[in-house]
Short mmCIF file of C-alpha atoms and ligand atoms in Angstrom, two decimals:
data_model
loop_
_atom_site.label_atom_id
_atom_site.label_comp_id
_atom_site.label_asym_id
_atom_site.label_seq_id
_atom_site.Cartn_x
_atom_site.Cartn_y
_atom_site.Cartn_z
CA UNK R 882 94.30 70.93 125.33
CA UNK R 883 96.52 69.60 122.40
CA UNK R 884 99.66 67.59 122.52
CA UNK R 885 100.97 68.76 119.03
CA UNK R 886 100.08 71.21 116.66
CA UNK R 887 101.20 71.72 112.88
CA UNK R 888 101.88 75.05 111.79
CA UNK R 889 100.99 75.41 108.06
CA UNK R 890 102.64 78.38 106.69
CA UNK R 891 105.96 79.67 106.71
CA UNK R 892 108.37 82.97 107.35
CA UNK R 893 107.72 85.18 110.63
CA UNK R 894 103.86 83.96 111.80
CA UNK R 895 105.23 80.18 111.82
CA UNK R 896 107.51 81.65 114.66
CA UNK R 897 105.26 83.74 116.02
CA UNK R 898 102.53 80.23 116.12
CA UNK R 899 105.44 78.54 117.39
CA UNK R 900 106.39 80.46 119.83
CA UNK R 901 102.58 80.50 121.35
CA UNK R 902 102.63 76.80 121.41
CA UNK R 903 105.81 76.73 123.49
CA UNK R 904 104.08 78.81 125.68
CA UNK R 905 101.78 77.21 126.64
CA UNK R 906 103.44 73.62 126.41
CA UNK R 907 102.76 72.34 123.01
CA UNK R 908 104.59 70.33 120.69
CA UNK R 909 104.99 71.79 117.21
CA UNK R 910 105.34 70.67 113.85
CA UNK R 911 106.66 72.70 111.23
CA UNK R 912 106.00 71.79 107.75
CA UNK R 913 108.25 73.20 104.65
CA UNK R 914 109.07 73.59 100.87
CA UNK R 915 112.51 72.94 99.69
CA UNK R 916 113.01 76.57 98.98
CA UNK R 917 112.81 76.98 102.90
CA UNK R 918 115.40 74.11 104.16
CA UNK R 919 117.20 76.74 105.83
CA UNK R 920 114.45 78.60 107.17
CA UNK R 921 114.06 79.16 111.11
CA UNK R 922 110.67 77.87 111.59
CA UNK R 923 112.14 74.58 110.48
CA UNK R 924 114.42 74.86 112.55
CA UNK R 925 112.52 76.08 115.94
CA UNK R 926 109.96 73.47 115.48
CA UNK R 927 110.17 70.13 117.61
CA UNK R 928 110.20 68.10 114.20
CA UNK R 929 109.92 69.72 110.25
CA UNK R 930 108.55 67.47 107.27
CA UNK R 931 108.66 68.89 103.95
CA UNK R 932 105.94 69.12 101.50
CA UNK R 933 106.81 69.56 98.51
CA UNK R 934 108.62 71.84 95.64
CA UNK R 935 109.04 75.75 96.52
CA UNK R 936 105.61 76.80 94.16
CA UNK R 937 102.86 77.54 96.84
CA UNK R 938 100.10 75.53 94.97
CA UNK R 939 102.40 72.21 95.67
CA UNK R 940 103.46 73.04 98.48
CA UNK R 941 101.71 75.20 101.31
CA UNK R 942 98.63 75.49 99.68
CA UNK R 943 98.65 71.43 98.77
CA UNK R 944 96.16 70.12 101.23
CA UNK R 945 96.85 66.63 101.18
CA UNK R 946 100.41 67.27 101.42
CA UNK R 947 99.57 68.98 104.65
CA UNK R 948 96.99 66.70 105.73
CA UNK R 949 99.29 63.68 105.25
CA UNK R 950 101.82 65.52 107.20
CA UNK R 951 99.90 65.95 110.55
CA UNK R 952 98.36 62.48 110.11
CA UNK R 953 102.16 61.03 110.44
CA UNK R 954 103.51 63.00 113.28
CA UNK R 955 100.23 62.52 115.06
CA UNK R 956 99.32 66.31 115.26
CA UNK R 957 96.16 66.87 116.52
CA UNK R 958 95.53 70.52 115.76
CA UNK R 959 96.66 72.50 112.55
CA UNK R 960 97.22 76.65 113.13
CA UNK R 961 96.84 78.10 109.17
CA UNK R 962 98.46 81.34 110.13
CA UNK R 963 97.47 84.11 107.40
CA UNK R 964 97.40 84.06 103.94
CA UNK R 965 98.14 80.49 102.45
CA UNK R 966 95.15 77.97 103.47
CA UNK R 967 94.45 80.32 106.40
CA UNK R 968 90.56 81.09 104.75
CA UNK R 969 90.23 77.58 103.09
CA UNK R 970 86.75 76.26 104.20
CA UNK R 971 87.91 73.15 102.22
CA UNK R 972 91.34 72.70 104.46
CA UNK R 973 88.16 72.80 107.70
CA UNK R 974 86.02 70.74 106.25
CA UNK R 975 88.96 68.26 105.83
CA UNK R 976 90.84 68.79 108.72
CA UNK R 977 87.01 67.60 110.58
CA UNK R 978 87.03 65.05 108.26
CA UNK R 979 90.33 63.51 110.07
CA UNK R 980 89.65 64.73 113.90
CA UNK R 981 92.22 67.29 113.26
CA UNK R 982 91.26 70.65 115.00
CA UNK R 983 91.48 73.69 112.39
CA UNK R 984 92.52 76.41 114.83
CA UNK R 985 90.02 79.34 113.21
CA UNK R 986 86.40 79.53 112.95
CA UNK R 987 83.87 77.02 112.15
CA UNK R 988 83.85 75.94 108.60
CA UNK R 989 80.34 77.28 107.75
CA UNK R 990 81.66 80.40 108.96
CA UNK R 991 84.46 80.74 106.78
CA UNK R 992 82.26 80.27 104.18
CA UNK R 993 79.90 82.51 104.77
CA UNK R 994 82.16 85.60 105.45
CA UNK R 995 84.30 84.58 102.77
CA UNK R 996 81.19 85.16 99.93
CA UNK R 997 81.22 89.45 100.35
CA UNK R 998 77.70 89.62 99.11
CA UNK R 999 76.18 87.36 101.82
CA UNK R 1000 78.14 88.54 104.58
CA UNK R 1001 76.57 91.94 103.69
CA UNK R 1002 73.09 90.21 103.69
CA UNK R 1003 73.80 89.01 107.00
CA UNK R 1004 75.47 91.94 108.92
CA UNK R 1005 72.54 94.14 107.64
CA UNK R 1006 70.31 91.98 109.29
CA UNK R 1007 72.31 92.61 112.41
CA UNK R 1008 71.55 96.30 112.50
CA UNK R 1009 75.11 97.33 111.44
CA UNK R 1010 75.44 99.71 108.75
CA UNK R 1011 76.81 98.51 105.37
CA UNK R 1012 77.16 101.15 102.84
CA UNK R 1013 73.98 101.61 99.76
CA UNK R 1014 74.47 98.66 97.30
CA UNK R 1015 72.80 95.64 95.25
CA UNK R 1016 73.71 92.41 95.51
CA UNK R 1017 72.66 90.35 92.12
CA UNK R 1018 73.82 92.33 89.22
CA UNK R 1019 73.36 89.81 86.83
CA UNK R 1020 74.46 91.47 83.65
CA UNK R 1021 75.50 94.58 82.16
CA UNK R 1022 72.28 96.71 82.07
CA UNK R 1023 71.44 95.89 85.91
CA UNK R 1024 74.96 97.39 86.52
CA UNK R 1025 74.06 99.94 84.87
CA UNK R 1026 70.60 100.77 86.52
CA UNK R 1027 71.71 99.62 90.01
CA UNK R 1028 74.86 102.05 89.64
CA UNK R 1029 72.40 105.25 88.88
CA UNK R 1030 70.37 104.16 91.32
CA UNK R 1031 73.22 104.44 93.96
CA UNK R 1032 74.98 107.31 92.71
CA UNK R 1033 78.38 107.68 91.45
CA UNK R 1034 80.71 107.42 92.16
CA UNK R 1035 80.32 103.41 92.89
CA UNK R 1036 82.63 100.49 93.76
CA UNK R 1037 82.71 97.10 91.34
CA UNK R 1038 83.56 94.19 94.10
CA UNK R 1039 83.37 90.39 93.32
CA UNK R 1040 81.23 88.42 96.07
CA UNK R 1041 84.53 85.70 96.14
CA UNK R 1042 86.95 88.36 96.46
CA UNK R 1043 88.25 90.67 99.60
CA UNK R 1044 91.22 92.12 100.22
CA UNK R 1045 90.50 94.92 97.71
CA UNK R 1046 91.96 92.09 94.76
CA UNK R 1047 89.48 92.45 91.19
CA UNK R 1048 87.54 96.07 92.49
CA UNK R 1049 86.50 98.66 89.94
CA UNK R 1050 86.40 102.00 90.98
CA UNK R 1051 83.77 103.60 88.36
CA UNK R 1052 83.19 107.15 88.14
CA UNK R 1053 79.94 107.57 85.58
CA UNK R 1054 77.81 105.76 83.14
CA UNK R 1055 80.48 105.79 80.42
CA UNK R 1056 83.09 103.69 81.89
CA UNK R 1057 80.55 101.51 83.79
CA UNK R 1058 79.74 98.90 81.22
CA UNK R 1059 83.22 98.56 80.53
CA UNK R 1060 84.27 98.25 84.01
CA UNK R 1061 81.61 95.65 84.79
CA UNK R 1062 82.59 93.22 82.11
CA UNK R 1063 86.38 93.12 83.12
CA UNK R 1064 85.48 92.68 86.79
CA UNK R 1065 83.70 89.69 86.15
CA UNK R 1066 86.05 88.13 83.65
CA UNK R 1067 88.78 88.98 86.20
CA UNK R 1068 86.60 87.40 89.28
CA UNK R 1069 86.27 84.50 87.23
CA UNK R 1070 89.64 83.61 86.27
CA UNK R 1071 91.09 84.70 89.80
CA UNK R 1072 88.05 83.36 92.07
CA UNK R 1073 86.45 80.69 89.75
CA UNK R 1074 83.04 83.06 90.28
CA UNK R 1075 82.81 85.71 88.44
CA UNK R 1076 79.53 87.54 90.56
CA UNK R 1077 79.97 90.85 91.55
CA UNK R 1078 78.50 93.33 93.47
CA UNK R 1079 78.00 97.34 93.56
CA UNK R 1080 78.35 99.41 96.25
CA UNK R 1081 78.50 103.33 96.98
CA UNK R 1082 82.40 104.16 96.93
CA UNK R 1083 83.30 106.54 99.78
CA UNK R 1084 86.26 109.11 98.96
CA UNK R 1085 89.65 109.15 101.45
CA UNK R 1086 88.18 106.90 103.45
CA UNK R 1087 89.87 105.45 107.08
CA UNK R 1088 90.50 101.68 106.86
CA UNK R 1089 89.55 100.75 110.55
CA UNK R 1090 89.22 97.20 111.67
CA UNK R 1091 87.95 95.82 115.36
CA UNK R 1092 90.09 92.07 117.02
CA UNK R 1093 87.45 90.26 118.17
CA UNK R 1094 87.65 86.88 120.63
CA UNK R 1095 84.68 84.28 120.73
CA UNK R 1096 85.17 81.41 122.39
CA UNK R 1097 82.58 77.80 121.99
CA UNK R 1098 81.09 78.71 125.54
CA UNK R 1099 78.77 82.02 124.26
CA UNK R 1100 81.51 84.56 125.19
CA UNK R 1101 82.67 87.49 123.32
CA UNK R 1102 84.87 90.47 123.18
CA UNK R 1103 86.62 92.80 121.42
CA UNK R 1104 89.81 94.06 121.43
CA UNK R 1105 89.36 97.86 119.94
CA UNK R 1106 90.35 99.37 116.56
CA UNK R 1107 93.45 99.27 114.64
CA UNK R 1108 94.11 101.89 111.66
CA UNK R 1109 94.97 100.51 108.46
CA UNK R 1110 94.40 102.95 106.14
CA UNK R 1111 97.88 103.50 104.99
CA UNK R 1112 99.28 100.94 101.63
CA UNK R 1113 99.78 100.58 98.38
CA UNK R 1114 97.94 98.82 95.64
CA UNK R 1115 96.29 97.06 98.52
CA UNK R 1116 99.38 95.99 100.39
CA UNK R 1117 99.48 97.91 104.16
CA UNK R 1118 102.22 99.39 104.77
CA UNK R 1119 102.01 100.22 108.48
CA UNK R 1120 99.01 99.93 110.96
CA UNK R 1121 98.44 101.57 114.36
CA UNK R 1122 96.25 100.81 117.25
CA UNK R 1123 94.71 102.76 118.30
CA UNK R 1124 93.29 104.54 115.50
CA UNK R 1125 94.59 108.53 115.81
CA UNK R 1126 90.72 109.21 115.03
CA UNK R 1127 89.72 107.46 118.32
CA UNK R 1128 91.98 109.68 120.42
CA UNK R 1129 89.39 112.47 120.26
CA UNK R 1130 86.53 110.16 119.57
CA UNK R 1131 86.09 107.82 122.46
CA UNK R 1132 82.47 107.34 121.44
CA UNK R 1133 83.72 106.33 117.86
CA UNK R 1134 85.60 103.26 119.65
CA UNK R 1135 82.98 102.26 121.43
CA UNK R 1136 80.14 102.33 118.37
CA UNK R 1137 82.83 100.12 116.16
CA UNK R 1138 83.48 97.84 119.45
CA UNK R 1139 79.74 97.09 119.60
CA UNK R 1140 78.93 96.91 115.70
CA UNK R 1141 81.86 94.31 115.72
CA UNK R 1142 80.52 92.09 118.13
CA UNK R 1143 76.97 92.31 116.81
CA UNK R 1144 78.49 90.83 113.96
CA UNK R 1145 80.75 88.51 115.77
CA UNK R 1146 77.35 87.45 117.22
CA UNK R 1147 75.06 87.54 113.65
CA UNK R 1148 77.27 84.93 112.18
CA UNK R 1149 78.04 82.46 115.45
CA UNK R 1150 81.47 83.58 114.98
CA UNK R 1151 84.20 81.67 117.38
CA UNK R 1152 88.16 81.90 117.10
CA UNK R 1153 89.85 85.51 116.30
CA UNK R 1154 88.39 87.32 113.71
CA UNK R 1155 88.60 90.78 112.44
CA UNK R 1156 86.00 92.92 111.28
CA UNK R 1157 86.86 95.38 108.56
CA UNK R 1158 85.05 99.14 108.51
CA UNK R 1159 85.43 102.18 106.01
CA UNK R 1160 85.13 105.62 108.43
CA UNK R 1161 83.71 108.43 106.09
CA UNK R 1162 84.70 112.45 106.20
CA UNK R 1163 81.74 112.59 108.67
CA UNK R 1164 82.82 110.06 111.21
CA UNK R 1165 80.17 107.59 109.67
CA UNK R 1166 81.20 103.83 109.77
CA UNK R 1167 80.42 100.93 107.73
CA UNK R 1168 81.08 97.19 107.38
CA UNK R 1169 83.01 96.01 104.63
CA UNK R 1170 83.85 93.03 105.18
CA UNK R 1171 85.09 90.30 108.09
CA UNK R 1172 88.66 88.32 108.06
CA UNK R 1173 88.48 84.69 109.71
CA UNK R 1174 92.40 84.38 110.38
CA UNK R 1175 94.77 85.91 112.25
CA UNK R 1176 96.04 89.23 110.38
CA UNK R 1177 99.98 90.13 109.40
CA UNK R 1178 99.31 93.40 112.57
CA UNK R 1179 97.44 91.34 115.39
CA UNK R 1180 100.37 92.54 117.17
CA UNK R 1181 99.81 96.40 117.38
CA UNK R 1182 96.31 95.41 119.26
CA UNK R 1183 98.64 92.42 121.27
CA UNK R 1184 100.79 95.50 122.47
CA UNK R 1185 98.20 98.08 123.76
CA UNK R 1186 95.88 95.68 125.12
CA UNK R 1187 98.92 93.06 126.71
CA UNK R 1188 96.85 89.92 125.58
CA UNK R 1189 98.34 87.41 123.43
CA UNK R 1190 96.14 86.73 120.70
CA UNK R 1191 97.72 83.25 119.35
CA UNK R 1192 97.69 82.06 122.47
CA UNK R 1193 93.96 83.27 122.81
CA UNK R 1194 93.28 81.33 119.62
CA UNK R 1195 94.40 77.91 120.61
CA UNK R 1196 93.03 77.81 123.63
CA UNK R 1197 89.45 78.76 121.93
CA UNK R 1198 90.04 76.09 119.51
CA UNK R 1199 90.75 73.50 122.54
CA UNK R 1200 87.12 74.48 124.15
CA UNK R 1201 88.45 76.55 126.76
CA UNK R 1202 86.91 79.69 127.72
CA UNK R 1203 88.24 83.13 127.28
CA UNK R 1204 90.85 84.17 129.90
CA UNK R 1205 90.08 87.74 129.70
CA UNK R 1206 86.22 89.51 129.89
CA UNK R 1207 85.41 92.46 128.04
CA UNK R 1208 85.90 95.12 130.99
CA UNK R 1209 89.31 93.69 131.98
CA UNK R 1210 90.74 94.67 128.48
CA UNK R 1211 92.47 97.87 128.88
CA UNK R 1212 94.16 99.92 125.91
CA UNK R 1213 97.46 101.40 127.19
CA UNK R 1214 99.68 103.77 125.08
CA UNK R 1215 100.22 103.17 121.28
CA UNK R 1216 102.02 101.18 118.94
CA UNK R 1217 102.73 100.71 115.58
CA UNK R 1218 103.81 98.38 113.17
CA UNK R 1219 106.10 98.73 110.07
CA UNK R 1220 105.87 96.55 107.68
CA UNK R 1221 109.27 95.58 106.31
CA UNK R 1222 109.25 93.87 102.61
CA UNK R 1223 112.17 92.76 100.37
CA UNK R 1224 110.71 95.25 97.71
CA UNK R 1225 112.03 98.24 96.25
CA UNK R 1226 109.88 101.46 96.99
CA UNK R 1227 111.62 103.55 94.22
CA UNK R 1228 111.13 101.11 91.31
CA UNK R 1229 107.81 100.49 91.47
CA UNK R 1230 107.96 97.87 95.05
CA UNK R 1231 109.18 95.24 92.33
CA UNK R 1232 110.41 92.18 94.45
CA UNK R 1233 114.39 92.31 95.61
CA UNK R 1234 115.39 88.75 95.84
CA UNK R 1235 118.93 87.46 97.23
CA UNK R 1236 120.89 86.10 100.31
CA UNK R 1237 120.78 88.74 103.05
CA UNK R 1238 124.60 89.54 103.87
CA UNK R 1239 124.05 91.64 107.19
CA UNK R 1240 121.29 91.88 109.24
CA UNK R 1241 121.26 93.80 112.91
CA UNK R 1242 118.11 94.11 114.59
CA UNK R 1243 116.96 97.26 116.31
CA UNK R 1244 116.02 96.70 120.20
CA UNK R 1245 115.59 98.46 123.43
CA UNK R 1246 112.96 100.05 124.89
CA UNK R 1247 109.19 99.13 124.05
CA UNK R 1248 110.50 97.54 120.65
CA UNK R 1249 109.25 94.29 119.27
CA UNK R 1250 110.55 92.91 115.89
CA UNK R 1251 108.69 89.74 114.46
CA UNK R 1252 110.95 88.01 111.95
CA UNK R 1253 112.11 84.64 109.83
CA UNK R 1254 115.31 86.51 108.55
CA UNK R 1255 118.82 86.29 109.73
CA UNK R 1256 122.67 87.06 108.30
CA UNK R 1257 122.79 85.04 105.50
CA UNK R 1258 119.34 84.31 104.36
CA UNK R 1259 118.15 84.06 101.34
CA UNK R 1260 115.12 85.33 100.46
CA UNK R 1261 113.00 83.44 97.58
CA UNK R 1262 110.92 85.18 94.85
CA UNK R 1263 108.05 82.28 95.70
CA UNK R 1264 106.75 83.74 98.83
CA UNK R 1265 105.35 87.18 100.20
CA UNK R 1266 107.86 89.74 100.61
CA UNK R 1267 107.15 90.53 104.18
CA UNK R 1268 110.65 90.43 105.86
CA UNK R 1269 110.10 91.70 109.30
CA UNK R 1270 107.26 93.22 111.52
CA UNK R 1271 108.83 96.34 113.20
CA UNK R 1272 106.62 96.99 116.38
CA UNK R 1273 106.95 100.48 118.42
CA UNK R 1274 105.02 100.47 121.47
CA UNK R 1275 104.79 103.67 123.77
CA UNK R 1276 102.98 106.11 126.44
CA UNK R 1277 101.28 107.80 123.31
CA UNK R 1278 101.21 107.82 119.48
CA UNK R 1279 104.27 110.43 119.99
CA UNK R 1280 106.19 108.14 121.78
CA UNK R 1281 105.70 105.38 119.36
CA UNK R 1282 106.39 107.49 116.54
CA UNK R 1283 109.84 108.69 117.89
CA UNK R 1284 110.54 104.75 119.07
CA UNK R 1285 109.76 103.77 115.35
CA UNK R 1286 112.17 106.50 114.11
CA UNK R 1287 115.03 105.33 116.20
CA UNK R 1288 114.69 101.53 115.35
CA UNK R 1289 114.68 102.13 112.04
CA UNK R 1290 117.90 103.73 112.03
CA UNK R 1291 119.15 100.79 113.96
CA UNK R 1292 118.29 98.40 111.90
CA UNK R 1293 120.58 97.29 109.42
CA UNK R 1294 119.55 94.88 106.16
CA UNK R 1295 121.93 94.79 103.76
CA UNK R 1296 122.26 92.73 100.53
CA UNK R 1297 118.59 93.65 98.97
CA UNK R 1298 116.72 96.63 98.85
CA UNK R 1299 114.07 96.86 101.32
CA UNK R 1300 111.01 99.65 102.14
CA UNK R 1301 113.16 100.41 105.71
CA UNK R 1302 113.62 104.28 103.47
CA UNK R 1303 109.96 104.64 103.27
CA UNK R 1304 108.83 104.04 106.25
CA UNK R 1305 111.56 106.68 107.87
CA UNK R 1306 110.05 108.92 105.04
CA UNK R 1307 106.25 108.50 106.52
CA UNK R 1308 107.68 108.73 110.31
CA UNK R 1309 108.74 112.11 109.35
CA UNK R 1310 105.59 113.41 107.69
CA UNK R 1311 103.67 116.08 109.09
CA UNK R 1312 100.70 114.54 107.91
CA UNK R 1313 101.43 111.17 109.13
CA UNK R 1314 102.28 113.16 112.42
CA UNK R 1315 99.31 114.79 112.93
CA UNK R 1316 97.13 111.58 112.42
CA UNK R 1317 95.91 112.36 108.85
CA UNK R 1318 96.24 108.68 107.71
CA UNK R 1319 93.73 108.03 105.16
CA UNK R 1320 94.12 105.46 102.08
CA UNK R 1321 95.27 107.77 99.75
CA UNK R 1322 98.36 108.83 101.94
CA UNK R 1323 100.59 107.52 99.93
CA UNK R 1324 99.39 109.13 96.61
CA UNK R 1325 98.89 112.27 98.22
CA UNK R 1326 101.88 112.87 100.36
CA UNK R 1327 104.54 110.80 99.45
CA UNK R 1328 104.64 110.45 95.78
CA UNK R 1329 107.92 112.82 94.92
CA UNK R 1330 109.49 111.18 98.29
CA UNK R 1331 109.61 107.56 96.14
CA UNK R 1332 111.70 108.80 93.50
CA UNK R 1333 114.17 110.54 95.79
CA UNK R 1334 114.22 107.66 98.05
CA UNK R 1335 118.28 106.60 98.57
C1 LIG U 2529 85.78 100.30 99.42
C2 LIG U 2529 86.34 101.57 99.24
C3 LIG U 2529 85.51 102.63 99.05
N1 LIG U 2529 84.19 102.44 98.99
N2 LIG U 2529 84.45 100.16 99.38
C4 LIG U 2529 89.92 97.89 99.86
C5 LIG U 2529 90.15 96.63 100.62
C6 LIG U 2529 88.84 95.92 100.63
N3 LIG U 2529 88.69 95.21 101.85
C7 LIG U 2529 87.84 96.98 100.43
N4 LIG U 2529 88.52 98.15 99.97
C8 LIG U 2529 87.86 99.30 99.70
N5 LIG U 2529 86.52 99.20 99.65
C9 LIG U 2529 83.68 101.21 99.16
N6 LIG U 2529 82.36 101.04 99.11
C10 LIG U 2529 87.74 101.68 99.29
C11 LIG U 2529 88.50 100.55 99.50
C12 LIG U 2529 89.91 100.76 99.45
C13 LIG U 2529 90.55 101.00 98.21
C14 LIG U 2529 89.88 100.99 97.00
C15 LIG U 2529 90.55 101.21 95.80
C16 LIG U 2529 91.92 101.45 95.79
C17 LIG U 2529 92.62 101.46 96.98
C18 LIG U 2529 91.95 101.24 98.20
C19 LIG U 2529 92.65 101.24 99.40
C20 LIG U 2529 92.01 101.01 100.58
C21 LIG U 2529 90.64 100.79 100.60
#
């Protein structure tokens, strides 16, 4: 095992690394900007060095800086978190390079799954469906043939992308051309590679991804589904596990269970890793795409299934073997997670900056709130507005739901505007109620709510 591990990232998953480490005996290292002096990872850490000026790309995305920082305190593994350097082959390759362990996946891996057109290649290969598509489009009139070939309507992605950032939703021949050129000048100057790809784009589609734990000794398992279908613009809003689909479609769970670890298996995947399906109108699956970090809502699946995934993940990355096997993972109840952003739903979720004057967290019964903030914060316009992870965990999805609705009357954040409104909005939706969470729920069903938001 370790003696000391570096957390490189900031806000509520340097606690939540932190608090792992403790666990399980650990020494920890927190690393900061000067925009995040005050911040509590900083302070929860056995020893904090800063890195640099509050930007990201000089700061927590400045490998050396980071590099430099374990090399002085003599920390022997670095945990990425999400976001950041998290899916960084290069921070890997260099943490290797200095007989630092990178606490994620090996860095062929990483690379691999992070270029979308060869991890379709590969999961193909593995028998798992992805949806129709071609691969090299190398200029305008391939598009154009491969997009008639497939049918519209079809789906623009660049290979370097994920995450749904630079896609191009195209509907027919005349927008097609059009829509090809931007997505590659846009790939370009936000990837460095502008290739794309073209796939068939499915309508309302679920967003359902599979946890999955490899460890270096040839064992695998998964963890079952969460439901992420419901965001905006590509940010989630909330995710669920399990999926309200799965409740009357055990054999559904089961199919994406298996797919996942045949592609766990396809790639030589070890660490946590997520693997992303769309779920058509017909119950059909298909692979998108797979995420080689720990995600913002690994703690809906740590909540039903009682295993701590963090935890899991550094003991993976120190050789051990999985503690758990695949038939002693057992889904009980429900729980969701809310995601809780310094943004403000009614005017377009622009960014609300400022020093938090109150803050009261909700509690009690099968509650779990993951978060940096505290009375007097101040939150900076650098970073990710994620404020607090707002967990409900209970018997059923009804249980959860109702838990959900009473903590977020509890809790109190005062001092910037925050998306607490909207999520009390969704809670009460009958079509959030009855499980219809697809990824147009927020067009659909809540666009009047935003403007009357309070
Ligand atoms: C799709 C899709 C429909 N068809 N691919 C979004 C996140 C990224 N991982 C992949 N994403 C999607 N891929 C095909 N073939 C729908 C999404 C998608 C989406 C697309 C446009 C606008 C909003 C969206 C929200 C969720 C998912």
């Amino acid at each position: 095992m370790f003696s000391k591990v570096l957390i490189a990232n900031r806000g509520e998953i340097a606690l939540r690394i932190i608090r792992a480490c403790k666990e399980l005996g650990l020494r920890t290292v927190a690393v900061y900007s000067e925009a995040d002096r005050d911040s509590l990872h900083v302070r929860m850490a056995d020893e904090a060095i800063c890195i640099g000026p509050p930007p990201p790309k000089e700061s927590y995305l400045n490998v050396a800086n980071i590099i430099s920082a374990a090399l002085v305190t003599g920390a022997d593994a670095i945990h990425p978190g999400y976001g950041f350097l998290a899916e960084d082959p290069n921070l890997a390759e260099i943490c290797a390079h200095y007989k630092i362990k990178f606490i994620g996946p090996p860095t062929d891996v990483i690379e691999l799954l992070g270029n979308k057109i060869k991890a379709r290649e590969v999961v193909e290969r593995a028998d798992v469906r992805v949806l129709p598509g071609h691969h090299h489009v190398a200029d305008e009139r391939e598009a154009l043939r491969a997009a008639r070939e497939i049918g519209y309507p079809v789906i623009i992605k660049a290979a370097a992308g994920g995450g749904g950032r630079g896609m191009r939703i195209v509907h027919g021949d005349s927008d097609l051309l059009k829509a090809f050129a931007t997505a590659r000048l846009e790939a370009e100057s936000s990837f460095g590679d502008g290739t794309c790809y073209i796939e068939k784009y499915v309508e309302e589609p679920r967003h359902i991804e599979v946890q999955i734990l490899t460890d270096e000794h040839g064992n695998l398992i998964h963890l079952g589904e969460r439901e992420c279908s419901i965001q905006v613009r590509h940010q989630k809003l909330l995710e669920e596990a399990p999926s309200p689909i799965t409740a009357t479609n055990q054999r559904l769970r089961e199919r994406l269970g298996r797919a996942a670890l045949r592609v766990a298996a396809a790639v030589g995947y070890v660490n946590a890793g997520t693997v992303e399906f769309l779920v058509d109108n017909d119950g059909e699956f298909y692979f998108i795409e797979m995420n080689t970090r720990l995600q913002v809502e690994h703690c809906v699946t740590e909540m039903v299934t009682g295993i701590d995934i963090v935890k899991e993940q550094i003991r993976i990355a120190a050789g051990e073997r999985l503690s758990i096997r695949q038939h002693q993972v057992e889904m009980r109840g429900h729980a969701i997670e809310c995601r809780i952003t310094a943004q403000d739903p009614k005017r377009n979720f622009v960014p609300s900056c400022g020093t938090i004057t109150q803050f009261i967290p909700p509690g009690g019964p099968g509650i779990r709130m993951d978060t940096h903030i505290y009375s007097g914060y101040t939150v900076s316009p650098y970073y990710d507005p994620l404020l607090c992870k707002l967990i409900a965990h209970g018997r059923n999805r009804d249980e959860a739901i109702a838990r959900m609705q009473r903590a977020l009357d509890e809790c109190v954040i005062e001092g910037i505007k925050t998306t607490i409104p909207l999520h009390r909005r969704i809670m009460s939706n009958i079509f959030f109620r009855r499980g219809e969470t697809y990824t147009n729920f927020i067009q659909k069903h809540m666009a009047e709510e935003l403007e009357e938001l309070e």
